[in-house]
Coordinates of C-alpha atoms in Angstrom, one line a residue:
M8 CA 0.0 0.0 0.0
R9 CA 1.3 3.4 -1.0
N10 CA 1.5 6.3 1.5
T11 CA -0.2 9.5 0.9
P12 CA 1.9 12.7 0.6
K13 CA 0.7 13.6 4.1
Q14 CA 1.8 10.3 5.5
E15 CA 5.2 10.6 3.7
T16 CA 5.7 14.0 5.4
K17 CA 4.8 12.6 8.8
I18 CA 7.3 9.7 8.3
A19 CA 10.1 12.1 7.2
I20 CA 9.4 14.3 10.3
R21 CA 9.5 11.3 12.6
E22 CA 12.8 10.0 11.1
Q23 CA 14.4 13.5 11.6
L24 CA 13.1 13.7 15.2
A25 CA 14.6 10.3 16.0
K26 CA 18.0 11.2 14.5
L27 CA 18.1 14.5 16.2
M28 CA 17.2 13.0 19.6
A29 CA 19.7 10.2 19.2
T30 CA 22.4 12.8 18.3
E31 CA 23.7 10.5 15.6
N32 CA 22.8 9.4 12.1
I33 CA 20.8 6.2 13.1
T34 CA 18.9 4.3 10.5
V35 CA 15.1 4.6 10.9
R36 CA 13.0 1.9 9.3
H37 CA 9.2 1.8 9.1
E38 CA 8.1 -1.8 8.9
N39 CA 5.2 -4.1 9.7
V40 CA 6.4 -4.9 13.2
P41 CA 4.2 -5.2 16.3
T42 CA 6.0 -2.4 18.2
A43 CA 8.9 0.0 18.1
A44 CA 12.4 -1.5 18.7
F45 CA 16.0 -0.4 18.6
D46 CA 18.8 -2.6 17.4
T47 CA 21.8 -1.4 19.4
K48 CA 24.4 -3.4 17.4
N49 CA 23.3 -2.1 14.0
R50 CA 22.0 1.3 15.3
T51 CA 18.6 0.9 13.6
L52 CA 15.3 2.1 15.0
Y53 CA 12.3 0.1 13.8
L54 CA 8.9 1.9 13.9
P55 CA 5.6 0.1 13.2
N56 CA 3.3 0.9 10.3
W57 CA 0.3 1.5 12.5
D58 CA -3.0 3.1 11.5
E59 CA -3.2 6.8 11.0
D60 CA -5.6 6.8 14.0
M61 CA -2.7 6.6 16.4
S62 CA -2.1 9.9 18.1
D63 CA 1.1 11.8 17.3
D64 CA 1.8 11.9 21.1
L65 CA 1.8 8.1 21.3
Y66 CA 4.0 7.7 18.3
N67 CA 6.4 10.3 19.6
M68 CA 6.5 8.5 22.9
L69 CA 7.5 5.3 21.1
I70 CA 10.3 7.2 19.3
T71 CA 11.5 8.8 22.6
H72 CA 11.6 5.5 24.4
E73 CA 13.5 3.7 21.7
V74 CA 16.0 6.6 21.3
G75 CA 16.7 6.2 25.0
H76 CA 18.2 2.8 24.1
A77 CA 20.4 4.5 21.5
L78 CA 21.7 7.0 24.1
Y79 CA 22.1 4.7 27.1

């Protein structure tokens, strides 16, 4: 399924947010995974492709939590 331009913009913003918070150029991947995860060895943040109904606050919380693993 293709993302709409609005969805693509949100994805790009979330990727930049994660990279800025991690203070490094981590890889951010949006995939069909059950929840967010951070691979500390490969420095990759996995974010779920959840419904648009998910609040931005909840998605940002997932990013913040996983970036914590990148930092510590």
